[in-house]
Coordinates of C-alpha atoms and ligand atoms in Angstrom, one line a residue:
X21 CA 18.1 32.9 -46.1
X22 CA 17.3 33.2 -49.8
X23 CA 18.7 35.2 -52.7
X24 CA 16.4 36.7 -55.4
X25 CA 18.5 36.0 -58.4
X26 CA 20.2 32.5 -58.7
X27 CA 23.9 32.8 -58.5
X28 CA 26.8 30.7 -59.6
X29 CA 29.7 29.7 -57.2
X30 CA 33.0 27.8 -57.5
X31 CA 34.0 26.0 -54.3
X32 CA 37.5 24.7 -54.0
X33 CA 37.9 22.0 -51.3
X34 CA 34.3 20.9 -51.8
X35 CA 35.1 17.4 -50.7
X36 CA 36.3 18.6 -47.3
X37 CA 34.3 19.2 -44.1
X38 CA 33.5 22.9 -44.8
X39 CA 33.1 22.4 -48.6
X40 CA 30.3 19.9 -48.0
X41 CA 28.4 22.1 -45.6
X42 CA 28.9 25.2 -47.8
X43 CA 27.7 23.3 -50.9
X44 CA 24.5 22.3 -49.0
X45 CA 23.9 26.0 -48.0
X46 CA 24.5 27.3 -51.5
X47 CA 22.3 24.7 -53.2
X48 CA 19.6 25.4 -50.7
X49 CA 19.7 29.0 -51.8
X50 CA 19.3 28.1 -55.4
X51 CA 23.0 28.6 -56.4
X52 CA 24.5 26.7 -59.3
X53 CA 27.6 25.1 -57.6
X54 CA 30.8 24.1 -59.3
X55 CA 33.2 22.1 -57.1
X56 CA 36.9 21.6 -57.7
X57 CA 38.0 18.0 -56.8
X58 CA 41.4 16.3 -56.8
X59 CA 41.8 13.2 -58.8
X60 CA 42.4 10.2 -56.4
X61 CA 42.9 6.5 -57.0
X62 CA 39.7 5.9 -55.0
X63 CA 36.5 7.8 -54.5
X64 CA 37.0 10.9 -52.3
X65 CA 33.6 12.5 -52.5
X66 CA 32.0 10.7 -49.5
X67 CA 31.0 14.0 -47.8
X68 CA 29.1 15.3 -50.9
X69 CA 27.7 12.0 -52.3
X70 CA 24.3 13.0 -51.0
X71 CA 24.4 16.1 -53.1
X72 CA 25.6 14.5 -56.3
X73 CA 23.5 14.8 -59.4
X74 CA 24.0 12.7 -62.5
X75 CA 25.3 15.2 -65.1
X76 CA 23.0 13.6 -67.7
X77 CA 19.9 14.9 -65.7
X78 CA 18.3 18.2 -66.6
X79 CA 18.8 21.3 -64.5
X80 CA 21.9 20.0 -62.7
X81 CA 22.9 22.4 -59.9
X82 CA 26.1 20.7 -58.7
X83 CA 28.9 20.0 -61.2
X84 CA 32.3 18.6 -60.2
X85 CA 35.5 19.5 -62.0
X86 CA 39.0 17.9 -61.6
X87 CA 41.6 20.4 -60.6
X88 CA 44.3 21.2 -58.1
X89 CA 45.5 24.4 -56.4
X90 CA 48.9 23.7 -57.8
X91 CA 47.6 23.8 -61.4
X92 CA 47.0 27.4 -62.4
X93 CA 45.9 26.9 -66.0
X94 CA 43.0 24.7 -65.0
X95 CA 41.8 27.3 -62.5
X96 CA 41.8 30.0 -65.1
X97 CA 40.0 27.7 -67.5
X98 CA 37.3 26.9 -65.0
X99 CA 36.8 30.6 -64.0
X100 CA 36.5 31.6 -67.6
X101 CA 34.1 28.7 -68.3
X102 CA 31.8 29.2 -65.3
X103 CA 32.1 33.0 -64.8
X104 CA 31.1 32.6 -61.2
X105 CA 29.5 35.3 -59.0
X106 CA 31.4 34.0 -56.0
X107 CA 34.5 31.8 -55.4
X108 CA 35.1 30.1 -52.1
X109 CA 38.7 29.0 -51.7
X110 CA 38.5 26.3 -49.0
X111 CA 41.1 23.9 -50.5
X112 CA 44.3 23.5 -48.4
X113 CA 46.7 21.1 -46.8
X114 CA 44.8 22.0 -43.6
X115 CA 46.5 19.8 -40.9
X116 CA 48.8 21.8 -38.7
X117 CA 50.9 18.9 -37.5
X118 CA 51.3 17.5 -41.0
X119 CA 52.6 20.9 -42.2
X120 CA 55.7 20.3 -40.0
X121 CA 56.3 17.1 -42.1
X122 CA 55.4 18.7 -45.4
X123 CA 56.3 22.4 -45.1
X124 CA 57.1 23.0 -48.8
X125 CA 54.0 21.3 -50.1
X126 CA 51.9 23.1 -47.5
X127 CA 53.4 26.4 -48.7
X128 CA 52.7 25.6 -52.3
X129 CA 49.0 24.6 -51.8
X130 CA 47.9 26.6 -48.8
X131 CA 49.9 29.7 -49.5
X132 CA 50.7 30.1 -53.2
X133 CA 47.5 28.3 -54.3
X134 CA 45.6 31.5 -53.4
X135 CA 47.9 33.6 -55.6
X136 CA 47.2 31.3 -58.5
X137 CA 43.4 31.8 -57.9
X138 CA 43.8 35.6 -57.6
X139 CA 45.9 35.8 -60.8
X140 CA 43.4 33.6 -62.6
X141 CA 40.6 36.0 -61.6
X142 CA 42.7 39.0 -62.7
X143 CA 43.8 37.5 -66.0
X144 CA 40.3 36.3 -67.1
X145 CA 38.8 39.6 -66.1
X146 CA 35.7 37.8 -64.6
X147 CA 33.8 40.0 -62.2
X148 CA 33.6 37.8 -59.1
X149 CA 33.9 37.8 -55.3
X150 CA 36.5 35.7 -53.5
X151 CA 36.3 34.2 -50.0
X152 CA 39.6 33.0 -48.6
X153 CA 39.6 30.5 -45.8
X154 CA 41.8 32.1 -43.2
X155 CA 42.5 30.8 -39.7
X156 CA 42.9 31.6 -36.1
X157 CA 46.3 29.8 -36.3
X158 CA 47.6 33.2 -37.6
X159 CA 47.4 34.5 -34.1
X160 CA 49.8 31.9 -32.8
X161 CA 51.0 32.9 -29.4
X162 CA 49.3 36.3 -29.2
X163 CA 47.3 36.0 -26.0
X164 CA 43.5 35.6 -26.2
X165 CA 41.0 37.0 -26.9
X166 CA 42.1 37.3 -30.5
X167 CA 40.2 39.8 -32.7
X168 CA 40.6 42.0 -35.7
X169 CA 43.5 44.0 -34.3
X170 CA 45.4 41.2 -32.6
X171 CA 49.0 40.7 -33.9
X172 CA 49.7 37.7 -36.2
X173 CA 52.4 35.4 -34.8
X174 CA 52.2 32.2 -36.8
X175 CA 53.8 29.1 -35.2
X176 CA 53.7 26.4 -37.9
X177 CA 54.4 26.1 -41.7
X178 CA 50.6 25.9 -42.1
X179 CA 50.0 29.2 -40.3
X180 CA 52.9 30.8 -42.2
X181 CA 51.4 29.7 -45.5
X182 CA 48.0 31.0 -44.4
X183 CA 49.6 34.3 -43.4
X184 CA 51.0 34.7 -46.9
X185 CA 47.6 34.0 -48.3
X186 CA 46.0 36.5 -46.0
X187 CA 48.2 39.4 -46.9
X188 CA 48.1 38.6 -50.6
X189 CA 44.3 38.6 -50.6
X190 CA 44.3 42.0 -48.8
X191 CA 46.9 43.2 -51.2
X192 CA 44.9 42.3 -54.3
X193 CA 41.8 43.9 -52.8
X194 CA 43.6 47.1 -52.3
X195 CA 45.8 47.1 -55.4
X196 CA 43.3 45.8 -58.0
X197 CA 40.0 46.7 -56.4
X198 CA 38.9 43.1 -56.1
X199 CA 36.1 42.0 -53.8
X200 CA 38.4 39.5 -52.0
X201 CA 38.0 38.8 -48.2
X202 CA 39.6 36.7 -45.5
X203 CA 37.5 34.9 -43.0
X204 CA 39.7 34.3 -39.9
X205 CA 37.9 31.3 -38.6
X206 CA 38.6 29.6 -35.3
X207 CA 38.3 25.8 -35.0
X208 CA 35.0 24.4 -36.3
X209 CA 34.1 20.8 -36.2
X210 CA 31.2 18.4 -37.1
X211 CA 30.6 14.7 -37.7
X212 CA 32.3 15.3 -41.0
X213 CA 35.5 16.5 -39.4
X214 CA 38.6 14.6 -40.6
X215 CA 39.4 11.7 -38.2
X216 CA 42.9 13.0 -37.4
X217 CA 41.8 16.3 -35.9
X218 CA 41.5 16.1 -32.2
X219 CA 37.7 16.5 -31.7
X220 CA 36.9 13.7 -34.2
X221 CA 39.8 11.6 -33.0
X222 CA 38.2 11.7 -29.5
X223 CA 34.6 11.2 -30.5
X224 CA 35.5 8.4 -32.8
X225 CA 37.5 6.8 -30.0
X226 CA 34.6 7.0 -27.6
X227 CA 32.5 5.1 -30.2
X228 CA 35.2 2.5 -30.9
X229 CA 35.8 1.9 -27.2
X230 CA 32.0 1.3 -26.7
X231 CA 31.9 -1.0 -29.7
X232 CA 34.8 -3.0 -28.2
X233 CA 37.2 -2.2 -31.0
X234 CA 39.7 -0.1 -28.9
X235 CA 40.6 0.3 -25.3
X236 CA 42.4 3.6 -25.2
X237 CA 43.1 6.7 -27.3
X238 CA 46.6 8.2 -27.5
X239 CA 46.7 12.1 -27.6
X240 CA 49.3 14.8 -27.4
X241 CA 49.0 18.1 -25.6
X242 CA 46.0 17.9 -23.3
X243 CA 46.4 21.5 -22.0
X244 CA 45.9 23.3 -25.3
X245 CA 42.8 25.5 -25.5
X246 CA 40.6 25.9 -28.5
X247 CA 37.5 27.9 -29.4
X248 CA 35.4 25.2 -31.1
X249 CA 32.2 25.8 -33.0
X250 CA 30.1 23.9 -35.5
X251 CA 31.1 23.9 -39.2
X252 CA 27.5 24.4 -40.3
X253 CA 27.4 27.8 -38.5
X254 CA 30.8 28.8 -39.8
X255 CA 30.0 28.3 -43.5
X256 CA 27.1 30.6 -43.0
X257 CA 29.6 33.3 -42.0
X258 CA 31.6 32.7 -45.2
X259 CA 28.5 33.2 -47.3
X260 CA 27.4 36.3 -45.3
X261 CA 30.9 37.9 -45.9
X262 CA 30.4 37.7 -49.6
X263 CA 26.9 39.3 -49.5
X264 CA 28.1 42.6 -48.0
X265 CA 28.3 45.8 -49.9
X266 CA 32.0 46.4 -49.0
X267 CA 34.7 43.7 -48.8
X268 CA 36.1 43.3 -45.3
X269 CA 37.9 40.6 -43.3
X270 CA 36.2 39.2 -40.2
X271 CA 37.2 37.1 -37.2
X272 CA 34.7 34.2 -36.6
X273 CA 34.5 32.2 -33.4
X274 CA 32.3 31.6 -30.4
X275 CA 34.3 33.5 -27.8
X276 CA 34.5 30.4 -25.5
X277 CA 37.5 28.2 -25.1
X278 CA 37.9 24.6 -23.8
X279 CA 41.0 22.5 -23.2
X280 CA 41.6 19.1 -24.7
X281 CA 40.8 17.7 -21.2
X282 CA 37.4 19.4 -21.3
X283 CA 36.8 17.9 -24.8
X284 CA 37.6 14.4 -23.4
X285 CA 35.4 14.9 -20.3
X286 CA 32.4 16.0 -22.4
X287 CA 32.9 13.3 -25.1
X288 CA 33.3 10.4 -22.7
X289 CA 30.7 11.9 -20.4
X290 CA 28.1 11.7 -23.3
X291 CA 28.1 7.9 -22.8
X292 CA 28.5 8.0 -19.0
X293 CA 32.2 7.3 -18.8
X294 CA 35.0 9.1 -16.9
X295 CA 37.7 10.0 -19.5
X296 CA 40.9 9.5 -17.6
X297 CA 41.2 5.7 -17.8
X298 CA 40.8 5.8 -21.6
X299 CA 43.2 8.5 -22.6
X300 CA 47.0 8.2 -22.7
X301 CA 49.5 10.8 -23.7
X302 CA 51.9 9.9 -26.5
X303 CA 54.6 12.5 -27.2
X304 CA 54.5 11.6 -30.9
X305 CA 51.5 13.9 -31.1
X306 CA 53.3 16.9 -29.6
X307 CA 54.2 19.5 -32.2
X308 CA 57.6 21.1 -32.6
X309 CA 55.9 24.4 -31.8
X310 CA 52.5 24.6 -30.2
X311 CA 49.7 27.2 -30.2
X312 CA 48.5 26.9 -26.6
X313 CA 45.5 29.2 -26.4
X314 CA 43.0 30.3 -29.0
X315 CA 39.8 32.2 -28.1
X316 CA 38.0 34.6 -30.4
X317 CA 36.8 38.1 -29.9
X318 CA 33.9 37.7 -32.3
X319 CA 32.3 41.1 -31.4
X320 CA 32.8 42.6 -34.9
X321 CA 31.2 39.5 -36.5
X322 CA 28.3 39.7 -34.1
X323 CA 27.7 43.4 -34.5
X324 CA 28.7 44.3 -38.1
X325 CA 28.2 41.0 -39.9
X326 CA 25.2 39.9 -37.9
X327 CA 26.6 36.5 -37.4
X328 CA 26.3 34.4 -34.2
X329 CA 26.9 30.7 -33.7
X330 CA 23.8 28.5 -33.1
X331 CA 25.5 25.4 -31.6
X332 CA 27.0 25.1 -28.2
X333 CA 30.2 23.2 -27.5
X334 CA 28.3 20.5 -25.6
X335 CA 25.7 20.2 -28.5
X336 CA 28.5 19.9 -31.0
X337 CA 30.4 17.1 -29.2
X338 CA 27.1 15.3 -28.5
X339 CA 26.3 15.4 -32.2
X340 CA 29.7 14.1 -33.1
X341 CA 29.7 11.2 -30.5
X342 CA 26.2 10.2 -31.6
X343 CA 27.2 10.1 -35.3
X344 CA 30.3 8.1 -34.5
X345 CA 28.2 5.6 -32.5
X346 CA 25.7 5.4 -35.4
X347 CA 28.6 4.3 -37.6
X348 CA 28.7 1.2 -35.4
X349 CA 24.9 0.7 -35.4
X350 CA 24.6 2.1 -31.8
X351 CA 22.1 4.6 -30.4
X352 CA 23.2 6.8 -27.5
X353 CA 20.9 4.7 -25.1
X354 CA 22.5 1.5 -26.2
X355 CA 25.9 3.1 -25.8
X356 CA 25.1 4.1 -22.2
X357 CA 24.0 0.6 -21.4
X358 CA 27.2 -0.9 -22.8
X359 CA 29.4 1.7 -21.0
X360 CA 28.8 -0.2 -17.8
X361 CA 30.5 -3.3 -19.2
X362 CA 33.5 -1.6 -20.9
X363 CA 36.8 -2.9 -19.5
X364 CA 39.6 -0.5 -18.6
X365 CA 43.0 -1.5 -20.0
X366 CA 45.9 -2.0 -17.5
X367 CA 48.3 0.9 -17.4
Ligands
LIG824 P1 39.6 19.7 -44.9 O1 38.4 18.9 -44.4 O2 40.9 19.2 -44.7 O3 39.3 19.9 -46.5 C1 40.4 20.4 -47.3 C2 39.9 20.3 -48.8 O4 41.0 20.8 -49.6 C3 39.6 18.9 -49.3 O5 38.5 19.0 -50.1 C4 40.9 18.5 -50.0 O6 40.7 17.6 -51.0 C5 41.2 19.9 -50.6 N1 42.6 20.0 -51.1 C6 43.7 19.7 -50.4 N2 44.8 19.9 -51.2 C7 44.3 20.3 -52.4 C8 44.9 20.7 -53.6 N3 46.3 20.7 -53.8 N4 44.2 21.1 -54.6 C9 42.8 21.2 -54.5 N5 42.2 20.8 -53.4 C10 42.9 20.4 -52.3 O7 39.5 21.2 -44.3 P2 38.2 22.0 -43.7 O8 38.2 21.7 -42.2 O9 37.0 21.7 -44.5 O10 38.7 23.5 -43.9 C11 38.4 24.2 -45.0 C12 39.4 25.4 -45.2 O11 39.3 26.2 -44.0 C13 40.9 25.0 -45.2 O12 41.5 25.9 -46.1 C14 41.4 25.1 -43.8 O13 42.8 25.4 -43.8 C15 40.6 26.3 -43.4 N6 40.3 26.4 -41.9 C16 39.7 25.4 -41.3 C17 39.3 25.5 -40.0 C18 38.6 24.4 -39.2 O14 38.6 24.4 -38.0 N7 38.0 23.4 -39.9 C19 39.6 26.7 -39.3 C20 40.2 27.7 -40.0 C21 40.5 27.6 -41.3 P3 40.7 16.0 -50.6 O15 39.3 15.7 -50.1 O16 40.9 15.3 -51.9 O17 41.7 15.8 -49.6
LIG825 O1 42.4 19.4 -33.9 P1 43.7 20.0 -34.2 O2 44.7 19.2 -35.0 O3 43.5 21.4 -34.8 P2 44.4 22.7 -35.0 O4 45.8 22.4 -34.9 O5 43.9 23.7 -34.0 O6 44.1 23.2 -36.4 C1 42.7 23.2 -36.9 O7 42.2 24.5 -36.6 C2 42.8 25.6 -37.2 C3 42.1 26.8 -36.8 O8 42.6 27.2 -35.5 C4 42.7 25.4 -38.7 F1 43.2 26.5 -39.4 C5 43.4 24.1 -39.1 O9 43.2 23.9 -40.5 C6 42.7 23.0 -38.4 O10 41.4 22.8 -38.8 O11 44.5 20.3 -32.8 C7 43.9 21.1 -31.8 C8 44.8 21.0 -30.6 C9 46.2 21.3 -30.8 O12 46.7 22.1 -29.8 C10 46.9 19.9 -30.7 O13 48.2 19.9 -30.2 O14 44.7 19.7 -30.1 C11 46.0 19.3 -29.7 N1 46.1 17.8 -29.7 C12 46.3 17.0 -28.6 N2 46.3 15.7 -29.0 C13 45.9 17.0 -30.8 C14 46.1 15.7 -30.3 N3 45.7 17.3 -32.1 C15 45.6 16.2 -32.9 N4 45.3 16.5 -34.3 N5 45.8 14.9 -32.5 C16 46.1 14.6 -31.2 O15 46.2 13.5 -30.9

């Protein structure tokens, strides 16, 4: 995939899982990338450190700017300064369970943050295209498969905030003729996934158990089903959506669902362990309201966008387990040897 003329893009949430893969993809294609990062008391750029370029060098392709989705004036300034061809809004308070603890903050960042961006685009008059990171959480308890015509029935403050963002993007597209689109993405994971999301929590626990640092992992609802893909594949869909002639929302997923039990079986199975002795249920990880079953109908993305995932669920989990083992200096072969000596904690 290459573009003829180098383009410029702003990526909010560039320090997150998706932001880091998207920045790689855009830089590979010759884009000049401007990332919005939050000021923190310690470094928070670990996922993009390998892409960092000293601003004193010539021909710098990646530039980081401090900013926050709650700070409208900075976003307008940045858009005016950079005049990007494309803006990818990936920044969000993205954790569903946390949104029950911080509903107001989640609404402010994940919902209203998008309006601030849209207004900044409108007020600056910069001709640009906006990708908004939508979510399969919008479908809530609508039964699977969930596709472009499935009803939205959000079941968390996070999903409600994303629903607001979704409609406001469609509204600005229609009302002001903006090229602004929602990608309704199902769960996507990677070795860069935040450690409190369930896939990474499990793959990290496998590695820590093998390394002798933990004996069990505590999880919540084991019956929930998710449609999990690889983040690297999903950022490609984001980019493809902004290259179309006409703006349109798309649902992106694999069409395959697995339970949390399946996830545990595959992750522990990677090192040759049965999962049951190492997993305990702790009700503290139950949510006040749960989304039980998510599985995409990705047919429009396949047929009209030309997007298909390239990584299977088993390949994804294997890559994550192997990466977490590598953090402890272990290869998969060493891990499998050690598995035979792992002790099972008493119930
Ligand atoms: P993530 O790893 O949690 O990254 C979120 C990013 O947003 C981080 O860079 C974070 O900065 C930044 N951020 C948070 N609050 C901010 C604020 N107030 N101002 C500016 N930046 C802020 O999420 P992800 O998995 O990459 O997901 C990317 C986007 O896709 C999110 O909008 C998420 O809701 C959505 N989404 C994700 C999935 C999925 O399965 N991954 C599925 C559907 C939709 P720090 O690094 O400083 O925390
Ligand atoms: O990994 P999760 O926290 O992801 P969740 O809630 O599906 O949200 C993710 O995907 C959405 C797209 O559908 C994104 F919009 C959102 O930003 C985020 O990236 O939980 C997945 C499932 C849930 O049903 C949860 O109840 O796993 C269940 N689960 C069971 N035990 C757990 C745990 N989830 C977490 N985080 N931690 C547990 O111990």
